[in-house]
Coordinates of C-alpha atoms and ligand atoms in Angstrom, one line a residue:
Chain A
X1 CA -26.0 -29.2 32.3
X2 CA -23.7 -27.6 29.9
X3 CA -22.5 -23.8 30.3
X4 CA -23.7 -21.4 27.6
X5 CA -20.3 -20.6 26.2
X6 CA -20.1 -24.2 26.1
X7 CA -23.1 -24.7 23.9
X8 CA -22.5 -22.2 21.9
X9 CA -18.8 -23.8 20.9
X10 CA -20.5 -27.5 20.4
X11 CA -23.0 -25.3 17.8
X12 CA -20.3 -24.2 16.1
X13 CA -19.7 -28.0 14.6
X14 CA -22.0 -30.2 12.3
X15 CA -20.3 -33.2 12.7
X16 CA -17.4 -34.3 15.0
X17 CA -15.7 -34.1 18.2
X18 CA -15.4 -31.7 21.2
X19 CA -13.3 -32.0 24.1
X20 CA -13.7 -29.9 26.9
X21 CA -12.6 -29.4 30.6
X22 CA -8.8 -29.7 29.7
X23 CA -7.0 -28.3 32.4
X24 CA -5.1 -25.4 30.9
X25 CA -1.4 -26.6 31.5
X26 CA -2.6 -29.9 29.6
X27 CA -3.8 -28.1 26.8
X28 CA -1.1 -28.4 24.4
X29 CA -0.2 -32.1 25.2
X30 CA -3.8 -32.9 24.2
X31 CA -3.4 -31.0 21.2
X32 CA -0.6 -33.3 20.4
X33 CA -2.0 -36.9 21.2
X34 CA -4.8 -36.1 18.7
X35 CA -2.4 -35.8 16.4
X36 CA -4.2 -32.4 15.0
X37 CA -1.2 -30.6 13.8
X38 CA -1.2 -33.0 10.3
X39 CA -5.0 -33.1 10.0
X40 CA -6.7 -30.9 7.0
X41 CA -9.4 -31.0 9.5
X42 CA -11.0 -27.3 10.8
X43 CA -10.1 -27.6 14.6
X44 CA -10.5 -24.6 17.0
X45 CA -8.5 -24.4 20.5
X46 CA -9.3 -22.1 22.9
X47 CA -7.0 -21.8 26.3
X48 CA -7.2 -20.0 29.9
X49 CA -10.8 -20.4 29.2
X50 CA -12.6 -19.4 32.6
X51 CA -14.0 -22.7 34.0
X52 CA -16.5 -24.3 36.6
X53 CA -14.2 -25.9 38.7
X54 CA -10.7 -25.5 37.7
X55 CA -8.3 -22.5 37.7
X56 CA -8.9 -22.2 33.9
X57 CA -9.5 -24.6 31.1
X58 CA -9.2 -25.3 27.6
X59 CA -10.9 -26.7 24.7
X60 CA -10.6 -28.3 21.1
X61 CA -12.9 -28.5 18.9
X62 CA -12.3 -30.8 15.5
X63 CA -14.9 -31.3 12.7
X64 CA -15.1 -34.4 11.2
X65 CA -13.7 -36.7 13.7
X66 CA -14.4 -39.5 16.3
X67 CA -11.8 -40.4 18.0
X68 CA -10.7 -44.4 18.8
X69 CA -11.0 -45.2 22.7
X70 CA -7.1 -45.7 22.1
X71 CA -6.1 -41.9 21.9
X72 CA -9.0 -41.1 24.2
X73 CA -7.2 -43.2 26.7
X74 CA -3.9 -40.7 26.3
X75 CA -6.0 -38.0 26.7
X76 CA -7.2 -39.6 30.0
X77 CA -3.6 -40.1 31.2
X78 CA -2.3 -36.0 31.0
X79 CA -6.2 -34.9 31.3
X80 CA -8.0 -36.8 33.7
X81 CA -11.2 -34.3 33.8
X82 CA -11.7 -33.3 30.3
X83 CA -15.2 -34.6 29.3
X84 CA -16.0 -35.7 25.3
X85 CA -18.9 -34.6 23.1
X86 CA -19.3 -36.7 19.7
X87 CA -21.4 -34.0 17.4
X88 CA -24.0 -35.3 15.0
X89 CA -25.9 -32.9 12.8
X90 CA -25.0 -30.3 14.8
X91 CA -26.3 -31.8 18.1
X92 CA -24.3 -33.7 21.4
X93 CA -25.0 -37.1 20.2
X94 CA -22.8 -38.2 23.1
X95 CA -21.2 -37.0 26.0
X96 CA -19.4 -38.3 28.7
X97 CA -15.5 -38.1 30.9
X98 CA -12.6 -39.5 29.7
X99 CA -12.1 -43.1 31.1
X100 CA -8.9 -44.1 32.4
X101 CA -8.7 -47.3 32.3
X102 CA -7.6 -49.6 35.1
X103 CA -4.8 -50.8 32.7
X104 CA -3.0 -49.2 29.9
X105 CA -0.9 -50.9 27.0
X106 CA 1.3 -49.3 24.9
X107 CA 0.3 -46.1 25.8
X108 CA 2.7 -44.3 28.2
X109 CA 6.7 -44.9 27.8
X110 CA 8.1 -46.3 31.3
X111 CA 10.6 -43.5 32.6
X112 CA 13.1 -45.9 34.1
X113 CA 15.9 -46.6 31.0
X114 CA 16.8 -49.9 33.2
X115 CA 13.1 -51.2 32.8
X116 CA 12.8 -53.7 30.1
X117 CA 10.1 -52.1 28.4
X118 CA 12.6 -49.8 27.0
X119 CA 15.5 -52.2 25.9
X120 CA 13.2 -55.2 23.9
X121 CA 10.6 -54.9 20.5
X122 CA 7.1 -55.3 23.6
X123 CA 4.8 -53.0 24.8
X124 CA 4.3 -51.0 27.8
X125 CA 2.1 -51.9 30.4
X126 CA 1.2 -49.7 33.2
X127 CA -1.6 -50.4 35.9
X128 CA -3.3 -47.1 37.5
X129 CA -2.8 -46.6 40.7
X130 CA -4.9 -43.5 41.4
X131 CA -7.1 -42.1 39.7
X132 CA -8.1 -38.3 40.5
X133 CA -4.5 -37.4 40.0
X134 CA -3.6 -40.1 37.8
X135 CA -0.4 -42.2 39.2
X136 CA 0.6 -45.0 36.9
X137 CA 2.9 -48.0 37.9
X138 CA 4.9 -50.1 35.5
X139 CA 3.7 -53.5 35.4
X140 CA 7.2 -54.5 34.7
X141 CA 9.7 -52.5 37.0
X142 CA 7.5 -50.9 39.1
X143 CA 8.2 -47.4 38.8
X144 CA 5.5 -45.1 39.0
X145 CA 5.2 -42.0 37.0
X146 CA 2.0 -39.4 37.0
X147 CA -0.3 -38.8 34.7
X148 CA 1.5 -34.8 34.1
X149 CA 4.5 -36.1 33.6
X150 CA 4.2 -39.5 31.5
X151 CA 5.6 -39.8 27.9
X152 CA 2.6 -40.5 26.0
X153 CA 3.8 -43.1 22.8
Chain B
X1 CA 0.3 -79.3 40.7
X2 CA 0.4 -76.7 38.2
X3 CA 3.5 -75.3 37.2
X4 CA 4.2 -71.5 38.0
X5 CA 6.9 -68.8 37.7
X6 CA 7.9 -66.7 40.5
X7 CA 8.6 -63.6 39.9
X8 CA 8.4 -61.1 42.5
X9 CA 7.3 -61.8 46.1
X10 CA 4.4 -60.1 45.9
X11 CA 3.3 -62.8 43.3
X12 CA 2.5 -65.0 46.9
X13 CA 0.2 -64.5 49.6
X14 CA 0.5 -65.9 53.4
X15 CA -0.4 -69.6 52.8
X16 CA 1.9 -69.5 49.9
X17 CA 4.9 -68.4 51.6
X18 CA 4.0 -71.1 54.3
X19 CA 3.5 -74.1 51.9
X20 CA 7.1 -72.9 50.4
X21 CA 8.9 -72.7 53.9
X22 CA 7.1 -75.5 55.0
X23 CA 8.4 -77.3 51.9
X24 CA 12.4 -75.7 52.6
X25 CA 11.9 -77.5 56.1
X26 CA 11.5 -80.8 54.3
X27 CA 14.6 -80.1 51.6
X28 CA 16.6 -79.5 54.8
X29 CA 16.1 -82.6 56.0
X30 CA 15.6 -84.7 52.7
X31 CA 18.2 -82.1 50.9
X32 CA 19.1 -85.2 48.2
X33 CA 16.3 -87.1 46.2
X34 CA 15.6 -87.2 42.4
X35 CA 12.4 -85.6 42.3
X36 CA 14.0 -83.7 39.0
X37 CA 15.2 -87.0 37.6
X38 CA 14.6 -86.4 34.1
X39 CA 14.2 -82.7 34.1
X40 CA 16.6 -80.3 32.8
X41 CA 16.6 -77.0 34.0
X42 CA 18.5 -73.8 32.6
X43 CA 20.2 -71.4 34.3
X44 CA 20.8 -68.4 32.2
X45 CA 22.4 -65.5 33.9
X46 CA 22.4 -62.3 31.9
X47 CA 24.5 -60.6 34.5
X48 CA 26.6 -62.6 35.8
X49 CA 26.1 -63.6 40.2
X50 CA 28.5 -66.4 41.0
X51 CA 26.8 -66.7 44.2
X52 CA 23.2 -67.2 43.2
X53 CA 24.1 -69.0 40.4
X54 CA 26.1 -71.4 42.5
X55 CA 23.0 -71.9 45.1
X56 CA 20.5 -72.8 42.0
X57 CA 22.6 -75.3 40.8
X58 CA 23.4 -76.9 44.0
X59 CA 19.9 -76.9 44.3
X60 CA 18.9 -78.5 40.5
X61 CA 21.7 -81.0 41.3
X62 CA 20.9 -82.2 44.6
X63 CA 17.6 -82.5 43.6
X64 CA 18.5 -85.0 40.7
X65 CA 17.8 -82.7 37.8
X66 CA 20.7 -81.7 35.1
X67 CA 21.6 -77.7 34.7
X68 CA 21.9 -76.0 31.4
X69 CA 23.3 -72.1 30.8
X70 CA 25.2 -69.3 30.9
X71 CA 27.2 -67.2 33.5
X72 CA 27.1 -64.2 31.6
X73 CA 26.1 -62.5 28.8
X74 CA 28.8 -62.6 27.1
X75 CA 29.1 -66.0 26.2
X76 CA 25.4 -66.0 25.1
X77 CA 23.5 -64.7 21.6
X78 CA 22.1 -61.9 23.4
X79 CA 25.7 -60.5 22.6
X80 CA 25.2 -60.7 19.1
X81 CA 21.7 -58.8 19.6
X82 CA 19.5 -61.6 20.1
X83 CA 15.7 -60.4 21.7
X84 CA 15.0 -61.9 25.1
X85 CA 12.0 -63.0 24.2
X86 CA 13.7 -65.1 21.3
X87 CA 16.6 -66.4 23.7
X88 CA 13.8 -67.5 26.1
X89 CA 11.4 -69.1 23.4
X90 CA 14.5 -71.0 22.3
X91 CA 15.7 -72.3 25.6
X92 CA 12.2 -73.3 26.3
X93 CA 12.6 -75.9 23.8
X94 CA 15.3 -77.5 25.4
X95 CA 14.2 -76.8 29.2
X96 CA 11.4 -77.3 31.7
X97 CA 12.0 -74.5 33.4
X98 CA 14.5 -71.4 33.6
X99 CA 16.2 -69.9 36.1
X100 CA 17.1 -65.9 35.1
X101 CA 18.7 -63.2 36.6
X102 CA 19.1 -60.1 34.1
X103 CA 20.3 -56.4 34.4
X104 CA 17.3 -54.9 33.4
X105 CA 14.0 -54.6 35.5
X106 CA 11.4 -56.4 34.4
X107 CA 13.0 -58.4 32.4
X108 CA 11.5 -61.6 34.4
X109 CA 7.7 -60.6 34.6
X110 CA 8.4 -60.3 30.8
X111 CA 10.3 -64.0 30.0
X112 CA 7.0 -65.2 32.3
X113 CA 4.8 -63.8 29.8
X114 CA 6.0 -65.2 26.7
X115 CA 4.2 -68.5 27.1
X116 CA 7.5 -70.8 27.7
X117 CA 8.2 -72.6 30.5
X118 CA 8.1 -71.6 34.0
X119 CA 10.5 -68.4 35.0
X120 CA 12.1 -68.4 38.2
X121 CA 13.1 -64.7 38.6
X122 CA 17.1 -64.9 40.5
X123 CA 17.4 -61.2 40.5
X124 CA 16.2 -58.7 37.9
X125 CA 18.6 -55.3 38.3
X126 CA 17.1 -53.3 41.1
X127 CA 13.5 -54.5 41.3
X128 CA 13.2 -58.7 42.6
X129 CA 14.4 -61.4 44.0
X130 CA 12.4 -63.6 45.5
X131 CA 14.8 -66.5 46.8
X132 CA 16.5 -64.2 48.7
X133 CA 13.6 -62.9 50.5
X134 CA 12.2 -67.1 51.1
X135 CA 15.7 -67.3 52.1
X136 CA 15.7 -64.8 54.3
X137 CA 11.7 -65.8 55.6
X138 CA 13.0 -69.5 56.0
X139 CA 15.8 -68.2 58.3
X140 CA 13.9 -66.0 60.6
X141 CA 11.5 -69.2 61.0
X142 CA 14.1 -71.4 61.7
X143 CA 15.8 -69.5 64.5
X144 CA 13.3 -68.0 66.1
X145 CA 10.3 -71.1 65.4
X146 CA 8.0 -68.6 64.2
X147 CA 7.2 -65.6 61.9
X148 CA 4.4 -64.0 63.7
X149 CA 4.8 -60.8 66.1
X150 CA 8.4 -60.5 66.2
X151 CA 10.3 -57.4 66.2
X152 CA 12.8 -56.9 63.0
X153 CA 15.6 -54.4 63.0
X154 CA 16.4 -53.3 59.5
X155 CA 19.8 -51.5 59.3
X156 CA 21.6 -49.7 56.7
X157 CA 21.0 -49.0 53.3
X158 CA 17.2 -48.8 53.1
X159 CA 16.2 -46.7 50.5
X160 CA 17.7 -48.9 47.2
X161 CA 18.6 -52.3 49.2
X162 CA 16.1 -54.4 47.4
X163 CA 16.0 -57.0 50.0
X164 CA 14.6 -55.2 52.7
X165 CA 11.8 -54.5 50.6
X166 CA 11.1 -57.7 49.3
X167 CA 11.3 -58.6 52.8
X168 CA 9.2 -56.1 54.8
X169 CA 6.6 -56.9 51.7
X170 CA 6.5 -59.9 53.1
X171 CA 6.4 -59.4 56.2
X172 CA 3.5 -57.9 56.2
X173 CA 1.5 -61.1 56.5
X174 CA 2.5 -61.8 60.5
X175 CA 2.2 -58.8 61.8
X176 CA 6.0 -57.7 63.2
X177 CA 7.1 -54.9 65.2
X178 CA 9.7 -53.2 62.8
X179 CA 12.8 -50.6 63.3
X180 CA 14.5 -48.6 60.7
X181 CA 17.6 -47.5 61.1
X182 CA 19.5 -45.7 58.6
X183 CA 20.8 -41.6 57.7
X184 CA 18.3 -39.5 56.3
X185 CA 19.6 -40.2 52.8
X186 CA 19.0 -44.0 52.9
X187 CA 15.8 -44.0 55.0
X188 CA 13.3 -46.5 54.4
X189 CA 10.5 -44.6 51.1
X190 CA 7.5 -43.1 52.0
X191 CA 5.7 -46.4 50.0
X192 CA 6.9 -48.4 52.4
X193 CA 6.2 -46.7 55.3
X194 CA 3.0 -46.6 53.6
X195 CA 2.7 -50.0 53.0
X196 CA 3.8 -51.0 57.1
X197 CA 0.5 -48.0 57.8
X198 CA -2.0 -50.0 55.4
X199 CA -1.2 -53.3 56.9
X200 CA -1.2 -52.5 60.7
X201 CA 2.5 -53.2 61.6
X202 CA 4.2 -51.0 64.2
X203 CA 7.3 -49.1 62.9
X204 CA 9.9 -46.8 64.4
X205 CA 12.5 -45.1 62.3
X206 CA 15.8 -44.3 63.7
X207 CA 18.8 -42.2 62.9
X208 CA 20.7 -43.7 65.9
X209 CA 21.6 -47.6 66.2
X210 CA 21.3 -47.5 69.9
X211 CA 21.1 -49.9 72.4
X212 CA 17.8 -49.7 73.1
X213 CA 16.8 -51.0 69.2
X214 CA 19.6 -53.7 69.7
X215 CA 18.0 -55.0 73.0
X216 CA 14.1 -54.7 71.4
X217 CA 15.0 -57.0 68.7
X218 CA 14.7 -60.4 67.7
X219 CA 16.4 -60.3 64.6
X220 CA 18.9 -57.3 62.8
X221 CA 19.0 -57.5 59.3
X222 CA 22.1 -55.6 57.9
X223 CA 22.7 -54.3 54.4
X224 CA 25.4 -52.8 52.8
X225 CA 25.9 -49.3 52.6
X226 CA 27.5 -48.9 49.2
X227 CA 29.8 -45.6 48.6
X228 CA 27.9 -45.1 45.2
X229 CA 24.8 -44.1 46.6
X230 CA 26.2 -41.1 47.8
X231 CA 26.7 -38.2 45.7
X232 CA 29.1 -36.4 48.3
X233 CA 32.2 -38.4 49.5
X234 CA 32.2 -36.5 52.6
X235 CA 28.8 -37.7 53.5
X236 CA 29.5 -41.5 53.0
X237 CA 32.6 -41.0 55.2
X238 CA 30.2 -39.2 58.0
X239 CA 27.7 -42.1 57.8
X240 CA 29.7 -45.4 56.8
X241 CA 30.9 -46.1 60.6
X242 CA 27.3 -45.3 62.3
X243 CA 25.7 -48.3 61.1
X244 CA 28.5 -50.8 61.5
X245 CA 27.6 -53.6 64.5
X246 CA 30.3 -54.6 66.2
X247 CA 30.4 -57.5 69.3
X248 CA 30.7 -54.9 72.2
X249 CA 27.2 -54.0 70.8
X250 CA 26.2 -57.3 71.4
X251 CA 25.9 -57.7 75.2
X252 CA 22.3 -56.0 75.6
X253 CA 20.8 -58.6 72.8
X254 CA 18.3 -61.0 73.8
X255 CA 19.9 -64.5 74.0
X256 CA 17.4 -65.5 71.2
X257 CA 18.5 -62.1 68.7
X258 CA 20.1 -63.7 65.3
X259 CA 21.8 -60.9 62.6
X260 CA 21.5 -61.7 59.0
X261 CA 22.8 -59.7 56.1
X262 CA 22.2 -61.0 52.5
X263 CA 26.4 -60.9 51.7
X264 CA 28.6 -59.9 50.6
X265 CA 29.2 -57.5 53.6
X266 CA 32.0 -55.1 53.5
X267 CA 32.4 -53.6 57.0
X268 CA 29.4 -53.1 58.4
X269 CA 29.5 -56.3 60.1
X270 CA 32.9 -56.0 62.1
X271 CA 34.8 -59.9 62.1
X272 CA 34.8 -60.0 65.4
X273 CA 31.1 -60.5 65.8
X274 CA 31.3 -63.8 63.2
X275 CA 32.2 -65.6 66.5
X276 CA 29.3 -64.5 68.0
X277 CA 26.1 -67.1 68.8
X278 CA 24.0 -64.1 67.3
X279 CA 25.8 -64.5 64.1
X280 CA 23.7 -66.1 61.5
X281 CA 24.7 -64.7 58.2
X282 CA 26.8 -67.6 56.8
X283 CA 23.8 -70.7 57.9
X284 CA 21.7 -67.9 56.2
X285 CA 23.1 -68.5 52.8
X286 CA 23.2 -72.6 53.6
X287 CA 19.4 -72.0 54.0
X288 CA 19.2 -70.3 50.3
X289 CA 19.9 -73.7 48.9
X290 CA 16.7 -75.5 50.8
X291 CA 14.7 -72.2 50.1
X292 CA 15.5 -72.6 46.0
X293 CA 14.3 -76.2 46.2
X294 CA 11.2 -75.7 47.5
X295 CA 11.2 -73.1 44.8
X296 CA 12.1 -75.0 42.0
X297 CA 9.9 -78.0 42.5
X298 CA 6.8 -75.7 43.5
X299 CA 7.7 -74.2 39.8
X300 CA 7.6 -77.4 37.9
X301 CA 4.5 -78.6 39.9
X302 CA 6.3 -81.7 41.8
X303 CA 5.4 -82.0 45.5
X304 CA 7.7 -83.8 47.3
X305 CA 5.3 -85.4 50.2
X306 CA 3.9 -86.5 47.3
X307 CA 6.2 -88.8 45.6
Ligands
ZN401 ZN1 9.2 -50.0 33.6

């Protein structure tokens, strides 16, 4: 079941992509994986939005867009609850969480300088350890960094 | 056989580690042969260990194989910029198999990757090293003719001493009684306290290195407490002399009790207990040399009760 205030926001948009259930201190991280600062796209952000379950939420709204699994991914790393709607013709074609996935390649920078991740041309590689409050563990040094506080590449 | 890297200890499980001790047992007492007759094997030490490096080699060389390399990095292209994954592409043209230890973390896991020849990791910066911790296995079992149940005293630097880790990972598989014993600023991390909870192994943490934990064990593994760990001066000076073991400490230990420490010590094994029957810390490194053959040919896929 979707909210109200929630359906009214997917109306808003004949094609494209809403994300939803960001937690509020995510917001602006999310805003940046998308990379919707150099889009010509019409994008709407709302923030502190009251929500279900959470404190307060926000949401993005972007017409004209699907987004590749790949920066859906990021947006599972800093936004483990945020939930995706593709819009069709102005109706949820799709909905459904963000997946972390049990792996992730090239998507988080490993926060140890002495790891060789950050020292040779190779991607990152980081295995998720937990999931509700994502931990992630470098497949290569082992340090572990959470999903708040990665540096998404 | 098929060849494999190791890389971190956690890369083997219980029968593993057996099969490899079992096979250290038989280098110890068939420590020449040429199983590696033929075989070249490369040694290339990004950062240099004159130690390590030393026990490899005696290893290759005893085993009949021929040793290619470098000491440092220095004297190698990665000087002049060169990508490991190019440095170990190219070696693995002239090698069947490498022997790495590197500054960075990682760096191992990564060479094993590429799709060259086997990697066998001799230390990557803070994170492995898995010959030690076989070394250290192989040692235990030999003077106490088991690994199951026995109570392990780990003193010193626990919180960045690599070994202990590496060691109390594997430990895990025969179920010891262990003590900690170390100041609050190199105590033992919460994932490995963690890791002892998950796997059922009893655990006491100490501040003290009483009697009492000297008389419980069966072995004490010491570590160096290094001076750069602590950000205050003042607070290595307060700690340094609390977790040195010295012979008058000596007379509650069971007659079977046998102290190992990975070297090089500094002080926190006074001289006077090298004398000591409990004193195991120099057979300890002979035993790295068995430990790295039974590494080396379980690498390159030989077995030697097969030949
Ligand atoms: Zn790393």
């Amino acid at each position: 079941m979707t909210s109200t205030k929630t359906e009214l926001a997917v109306a808003a948009l004949r094609n494209g992509t809403v994300i939803d259930h960001i937690p509020a201190s995510a917001l602006f991280r999310a805003v940046h994986i998308l990379g919707i600062e150099d889009m010509p796209n019409r994008v709407t952000i709302g923030n502190n939005l009251p929500g279900k379950h959470m404190e307060s939420k926000g949401i993005i709204k972007i017409e004209g867009v699907e987004f590749d699994r790949d920066v859906l991914n990021k947006i599972a790393v800093v936004a483990p609850t945020a939930t995706i709607n593709i819009i069709r013709d102005y109706a949820v074609a799709e909905k459904h969480p963000v997946e972390l996935p049990e792996t992730l390649i090239g998507t988080v920078r490993c926060p140890n300088p002495k790891c060789i991740t950050n020292n040779e041309p190779m991607d990152t590689r980081f295995d998720v350890t937990e999931r509700s409050t994502p931990i992630l563990r470098c497949h290569y040094c082992n340090h572990c960094v959470s999903g708040t506080e990665a540096e998404i590449i | 056989m098929k060849k494999q890297s190791l890389v971190a200890i956690d890369d083997l499980n219980r029968s593993e580690i057996l099969a490899l001790l079992e096979r250290a047992r038989y280098f110890e007492q068939h420590p020449n042969s040429h199983l590696l007759e033929g075989k070249v094997v490369a040694t290339l030490f990004f950062e240099p260990s004159t130690r390590t490096r030393l026990s490899f080699e005696t290893a290759v060389n005893r085993l009949g194989g021929r040793v290619i390399g470098f000491s440092d990095a220095a004297t190698s292209s990665t000087s002049k910029g060169e990508t490991l994954n190019d440095t170990i592409k190219m070696v693995s043209n002239y090698a069947d198999l490498i022997v790495m230890r590197h500054h960075l973390e990682g760096a191992a896991r990564y060479a094993s990757e590429i799709g060259g020849v086997p990697i066998v990791n001799a230390g990557d910066g803070a994170n492995q090293h898995p010959s030690q911790t076989m070394l250290d296995l192989y040692s235990i079992m030999k003077t106490q003719g088991k690994l199951e149940g026995l109570t392990i005293t780990m003193v010193g630097d626990l919180k960045y001493g690599r070994t202990v880790h590496s060691l109390l990972q594997a430990l895990r598989y025969f179920k010891p009684v262990m003590h900690f014993v170390a100041s609050k600023e190199l105590e033992m991390p919460r994932e490995y306290i963690r890791l002892c909870e998950e796997n059922g192994i009893e655990y006491y943490e100490h501040t003290d290195f009483s009697p009492e934990v000297i008389a419980a064990s069966d072995i004490i593994y010491m570590t160096r407490v290094q001076r750069e760990r602590f950000p205050d001066l003042a607070e290595y000076e307060k700690v340094k002399n609390l977790y040195t073991l010295r012979r008058s400490m000596l007379d509650v230990a069971k007659p079977n009790m046998r102290i190992l420490h990975p070297l090089p010590r500094v002080n926190e094994i006074d001289r006077d207990v090298d004398g000591s029957t409990h004193a195991y810390y120099f057979e300890q490194a002979r035993n790295g040399v068995y430990a790295r053959q039974a590494i080396i040919t379980n690498a390159l896929g030989i077995d030697p009760l097969e030949k």
